[in-house]
XYZ file of C-alpha atoms in Angstrom:
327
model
C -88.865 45.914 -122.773
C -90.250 42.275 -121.580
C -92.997 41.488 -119.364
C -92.320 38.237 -117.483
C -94.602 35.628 -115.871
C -94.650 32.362 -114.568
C -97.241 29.783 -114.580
C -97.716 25.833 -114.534
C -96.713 25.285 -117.766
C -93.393 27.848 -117.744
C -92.141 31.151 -118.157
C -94.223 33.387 -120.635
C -92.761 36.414 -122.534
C -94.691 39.563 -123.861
C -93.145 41.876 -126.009
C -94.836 44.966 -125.341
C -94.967 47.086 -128.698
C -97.524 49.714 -128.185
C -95.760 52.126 -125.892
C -94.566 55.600 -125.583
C -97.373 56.766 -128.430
C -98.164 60.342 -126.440
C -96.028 61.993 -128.572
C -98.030 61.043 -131.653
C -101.384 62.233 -130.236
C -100.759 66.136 -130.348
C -99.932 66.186 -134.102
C -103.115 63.907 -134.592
C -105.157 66.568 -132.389
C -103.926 69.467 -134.945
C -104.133 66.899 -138.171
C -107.725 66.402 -136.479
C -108.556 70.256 -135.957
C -107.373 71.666 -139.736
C -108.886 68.406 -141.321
C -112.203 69.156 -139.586
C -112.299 72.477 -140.041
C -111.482 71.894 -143.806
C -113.809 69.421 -144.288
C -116.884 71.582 -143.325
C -116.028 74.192 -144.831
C -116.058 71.842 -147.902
C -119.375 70.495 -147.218
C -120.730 73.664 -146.771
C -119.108 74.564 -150.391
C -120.560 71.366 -151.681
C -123.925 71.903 -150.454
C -124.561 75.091 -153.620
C -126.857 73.431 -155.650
C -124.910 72.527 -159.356
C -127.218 71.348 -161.659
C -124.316 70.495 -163.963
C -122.698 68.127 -161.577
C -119.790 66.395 -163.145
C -118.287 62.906 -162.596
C -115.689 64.845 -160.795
C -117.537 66.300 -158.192
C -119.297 62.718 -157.150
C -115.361 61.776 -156.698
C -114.768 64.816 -154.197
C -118.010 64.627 -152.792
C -117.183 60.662 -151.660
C -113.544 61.707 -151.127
C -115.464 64.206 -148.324
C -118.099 61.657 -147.039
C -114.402 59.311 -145.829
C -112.902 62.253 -144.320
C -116.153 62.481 -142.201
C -115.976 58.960 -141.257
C -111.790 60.028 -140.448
C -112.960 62.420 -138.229
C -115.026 60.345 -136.083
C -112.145 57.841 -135.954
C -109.538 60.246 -134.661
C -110.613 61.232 -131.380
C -110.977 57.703 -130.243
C -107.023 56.585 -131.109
C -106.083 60.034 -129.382
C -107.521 59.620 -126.364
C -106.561 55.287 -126.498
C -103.031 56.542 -127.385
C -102.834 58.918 -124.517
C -103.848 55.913 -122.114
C -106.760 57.639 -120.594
C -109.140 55.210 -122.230
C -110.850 52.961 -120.124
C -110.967 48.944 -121.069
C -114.286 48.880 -122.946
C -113.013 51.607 -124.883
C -109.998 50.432 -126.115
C -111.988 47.333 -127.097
C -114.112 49.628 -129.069
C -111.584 51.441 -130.875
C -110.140 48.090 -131.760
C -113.011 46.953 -133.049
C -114.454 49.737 -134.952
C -112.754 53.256 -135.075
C -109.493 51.511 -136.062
C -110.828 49.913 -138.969
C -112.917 53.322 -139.751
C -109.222 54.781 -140.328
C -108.443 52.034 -142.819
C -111.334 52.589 -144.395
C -111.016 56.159 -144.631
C -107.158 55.710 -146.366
C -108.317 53.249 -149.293
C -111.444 55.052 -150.076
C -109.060 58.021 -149.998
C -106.587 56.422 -152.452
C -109.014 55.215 -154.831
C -110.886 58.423 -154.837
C -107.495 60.340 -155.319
C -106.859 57.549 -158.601
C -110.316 58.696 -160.056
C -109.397 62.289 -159.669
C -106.326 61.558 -161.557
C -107.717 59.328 -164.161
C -111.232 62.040 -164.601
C -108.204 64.495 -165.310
C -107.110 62.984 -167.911
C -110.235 61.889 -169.468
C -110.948 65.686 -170.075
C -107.240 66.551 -171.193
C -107.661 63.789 -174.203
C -111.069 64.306 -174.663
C -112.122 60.885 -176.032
C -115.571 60.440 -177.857
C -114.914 57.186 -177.237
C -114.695 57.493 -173.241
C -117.281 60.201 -173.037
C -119.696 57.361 -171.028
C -117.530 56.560 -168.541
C -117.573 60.849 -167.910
C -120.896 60.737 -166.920
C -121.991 61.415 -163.677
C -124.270 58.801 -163.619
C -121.255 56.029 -164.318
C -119.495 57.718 -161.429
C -122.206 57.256 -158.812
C -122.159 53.294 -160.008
C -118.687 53.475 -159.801
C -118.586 54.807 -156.386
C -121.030 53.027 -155.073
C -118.718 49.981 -156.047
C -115.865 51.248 -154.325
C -117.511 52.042 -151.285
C -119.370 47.725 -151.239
C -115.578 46.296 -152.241
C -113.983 48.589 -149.336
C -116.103 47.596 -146.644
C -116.533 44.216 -147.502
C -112.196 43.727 -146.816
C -112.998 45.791 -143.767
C -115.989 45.060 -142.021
C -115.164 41.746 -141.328
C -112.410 43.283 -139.269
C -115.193 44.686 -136.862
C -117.865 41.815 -136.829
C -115.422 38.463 -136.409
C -115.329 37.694 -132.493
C -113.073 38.928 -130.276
C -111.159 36.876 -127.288
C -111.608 37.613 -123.895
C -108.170 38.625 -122.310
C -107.299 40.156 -119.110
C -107.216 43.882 -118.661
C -103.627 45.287 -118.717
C -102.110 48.695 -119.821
C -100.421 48.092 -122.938
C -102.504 46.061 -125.062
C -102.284 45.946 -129.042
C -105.756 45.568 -131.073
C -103.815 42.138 -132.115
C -104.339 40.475 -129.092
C -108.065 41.011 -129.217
C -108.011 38.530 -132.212
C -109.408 34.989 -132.748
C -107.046 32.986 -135.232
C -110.144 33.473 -137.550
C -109.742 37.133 -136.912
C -105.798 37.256 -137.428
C -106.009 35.808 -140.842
C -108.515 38.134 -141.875
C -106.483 40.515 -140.512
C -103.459 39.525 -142.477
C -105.900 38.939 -145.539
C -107.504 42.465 -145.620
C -103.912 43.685 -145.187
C -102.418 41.949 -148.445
C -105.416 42.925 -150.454
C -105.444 46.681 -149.387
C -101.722 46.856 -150.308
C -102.890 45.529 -153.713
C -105.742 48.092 -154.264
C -102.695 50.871 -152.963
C -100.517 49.811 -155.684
C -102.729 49.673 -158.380
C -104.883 52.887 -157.833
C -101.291 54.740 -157.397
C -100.645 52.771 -161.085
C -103.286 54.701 -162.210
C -102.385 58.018 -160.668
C -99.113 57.182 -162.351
C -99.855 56.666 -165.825
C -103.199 59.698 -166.145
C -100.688 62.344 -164.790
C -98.123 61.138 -167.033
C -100.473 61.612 -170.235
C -102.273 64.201 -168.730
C -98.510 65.923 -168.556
C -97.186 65.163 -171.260
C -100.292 66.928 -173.015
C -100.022 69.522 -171.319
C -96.366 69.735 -172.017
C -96.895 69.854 -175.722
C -99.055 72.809 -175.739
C -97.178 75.065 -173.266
C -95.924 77.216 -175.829
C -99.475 78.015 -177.014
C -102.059 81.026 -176.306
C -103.043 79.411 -172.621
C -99.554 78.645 -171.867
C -100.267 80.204 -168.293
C -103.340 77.805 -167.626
C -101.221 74.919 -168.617
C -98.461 75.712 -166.152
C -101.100 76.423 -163.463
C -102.264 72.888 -164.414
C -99.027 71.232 -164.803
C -98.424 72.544 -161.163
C -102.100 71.071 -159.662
C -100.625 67.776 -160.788
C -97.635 68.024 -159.295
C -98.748 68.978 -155.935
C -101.758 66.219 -155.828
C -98.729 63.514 -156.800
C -96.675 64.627 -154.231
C -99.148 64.874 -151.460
C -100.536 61.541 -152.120
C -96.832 60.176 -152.334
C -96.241 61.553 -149.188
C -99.227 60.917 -147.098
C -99.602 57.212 -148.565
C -96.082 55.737 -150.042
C -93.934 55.410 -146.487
C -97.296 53.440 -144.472
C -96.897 50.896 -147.420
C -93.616 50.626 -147.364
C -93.886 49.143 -143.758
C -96.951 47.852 -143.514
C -95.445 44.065 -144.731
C -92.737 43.497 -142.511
C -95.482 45.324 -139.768
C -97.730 42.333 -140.697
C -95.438 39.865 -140.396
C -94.256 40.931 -137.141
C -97.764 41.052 -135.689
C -98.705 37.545 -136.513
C -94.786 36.444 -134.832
C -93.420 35.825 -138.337
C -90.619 38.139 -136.960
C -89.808 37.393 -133.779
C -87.366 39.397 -132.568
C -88.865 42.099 -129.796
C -86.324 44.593 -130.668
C -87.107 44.735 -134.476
C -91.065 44.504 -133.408
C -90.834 47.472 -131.456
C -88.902 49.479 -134.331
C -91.654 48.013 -137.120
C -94.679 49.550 -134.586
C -93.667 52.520 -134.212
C -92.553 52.572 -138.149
C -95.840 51.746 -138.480
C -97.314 54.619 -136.154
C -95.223 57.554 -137.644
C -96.184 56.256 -141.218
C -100.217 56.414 -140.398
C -99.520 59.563 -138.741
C -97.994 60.693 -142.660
C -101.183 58.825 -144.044
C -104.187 60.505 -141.546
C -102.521 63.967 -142.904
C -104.376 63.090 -145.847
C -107.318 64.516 -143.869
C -105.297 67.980 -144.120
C -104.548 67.508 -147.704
C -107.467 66.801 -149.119
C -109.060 70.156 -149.154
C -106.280 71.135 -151.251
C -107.612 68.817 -153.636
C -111.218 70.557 -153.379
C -109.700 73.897 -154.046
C -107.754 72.870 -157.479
C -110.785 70.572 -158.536
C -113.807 71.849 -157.437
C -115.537 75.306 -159.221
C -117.469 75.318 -155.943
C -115.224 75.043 -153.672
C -112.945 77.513 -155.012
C -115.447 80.004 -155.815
C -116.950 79.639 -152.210
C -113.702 80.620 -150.564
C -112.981 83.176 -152.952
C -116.395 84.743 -152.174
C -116.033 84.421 -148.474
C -111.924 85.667 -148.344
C -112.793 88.538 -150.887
C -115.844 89.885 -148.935
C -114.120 89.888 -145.409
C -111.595 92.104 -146.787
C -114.145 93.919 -148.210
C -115.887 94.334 -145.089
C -112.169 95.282 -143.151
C -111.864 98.153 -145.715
C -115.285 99.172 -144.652
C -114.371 99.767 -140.873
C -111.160 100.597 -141.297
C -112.447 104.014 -143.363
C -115.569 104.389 -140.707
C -112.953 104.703 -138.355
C -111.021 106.781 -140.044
C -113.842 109.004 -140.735
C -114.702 108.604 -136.759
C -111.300 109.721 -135.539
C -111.246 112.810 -137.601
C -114.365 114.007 -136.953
């Protein structure tokens, strides 16, 4: 549990956090392998030309750009995580694919928030908020998003590092200046802000949008509405429980990294609190294409296409083989 070594000045401890984490890297392989897989087969969706692009589809089409940038990431913290990673790399991840994850899960958040909030735009169908539908206000928007991200991130990768001898379990922490840690700790506070705001406005547009909904369920679409009123629920609880539990623990995390807490025992308990809760968040990488199918014409139409002419094609053989065995 504690690494112990003299020197001159006395007897240094290390509390040695980042351990035992194989177990973590085969559900990220899979989370990396249907996320991939689901993500080109949404670009390749996305890539019909649609003249009548809407602000929603500039929402999904950035959502799809971060799980890219996720996918990258992954097989770097697999193969750190596994220990097979040499020094240089581990450096590397800790400088750059580790904050592409983080920057992947609050561009995923906020692009989740304008989902919800586009939503219920069209449910109330406002004259009065008809600009901010256009897809010209949601390119500015996201082009927004994406500066404000990277600026809390970026930093992350370009402050110095410290030069500290090689040894097997080493946390991204340690790489850190004191410049570097309160950045760190800075970045942190201010993504837990934009979390709890964007889910705010997830909150209060499904809300309205459901309580719309709600009052026309009796009426001649009564079976769109409940198809609707069920979208909603599933996007709230996927986003609840891919994002809710990493905040949740990402404080006390915090504090523990920068030896606010103290104790090794409750360190070791907050890291790998920490690690199962990303593991919950990165599974937004799986999730997400759910959100394509409910919200995007093209993406749904695209697998419908492709599912509906496969069978098509099975039926085919399976009568010329009929036809072959009886002749």
């Amino acid at each position: 549990m504690m690494d112990t070594s003299n020197s001159s000045t006395g007897t240094h401890f290390t509390c040695e956090v980042n351990k035992d984490l194989e177990p973590f890297t085969y559900i990220y392989w899979l989370i990396f392998m249907v996320g991939f897989c689901g993500s080109c087969f949404a670009l390749w969706a996305f890539t019909w030309k649609d003249n009548n692009q809407k602000c929603l589809s500039v929402y999904l089409i950035n959502l799809l750009i971060a799980d890219f940038l996720l996918t990258l990431a992954l097989p770097f913290k697999i193969v750190v995580d596994m220990g097979y990673a040499s020094w240089n790399l581990k450096i590397f991840h800790c400088q750059v694919t580790a904050c592409i994850i983080y920057i992947n899960m609050y561009l995923s958040i906020i692009f989740l928030g304008f989902v919800s909030m586009d939503r219920c735009l069209q449910t109330i169908q406002s004259a009065k908020l008809y600009q901010i539908q256009k897809r010209g206000f949601a390119r500015m928007l996201s082009t927004v998003v994406w500066a404000l991200v990277l600026s809390i991130m970026l930093p992350n990768m370009l402050i110095p590092i410290k030069d500290i001898p090689e040894r097997e379990h080493v946390g991204c922490i340690d790489f850190k200046t004191q410049i570097g840690r309160d950045w760190h700790v800075l970045s942190n506070f201010i993504s837990i802000a934009i979390f709890f705001n964007c889910s705010a406005i997830i909150l209060i547009s499904n809300c309205i949008t459901i309580k719309k909904l709600y009052s026309n369920k009796d009426g001649e679409e009564a079976s769109n509405i409940k198809a609707a009123l069920i979208k909603i629920f599933l996007v709230t609880a996927g986003y609840i429980i891919c994002f809710l539990p990493y905040h949740s623990v990402r404080v006390p995390y915090t504090l523990s990294q920068n030896d606010v807490i103290t104790d090794c025992s409750l360190k070791q308990v907050l890291f790998h609190a920490k690690e199962s809760t990303l593991l919950l968040s990165v599974s937004n990488l799986c999730f997400d294409p759910i959100v394509y199918y409910y919200f995007s014409n093209n993406f749904r139409s695209k697998i419908s296409k492709t599912f509906s002419l496969k069978r098509h094609e099975t039926i085919v053989i399976e009568k010329e083989n009929a036809t072959e065995t009886a002749v």
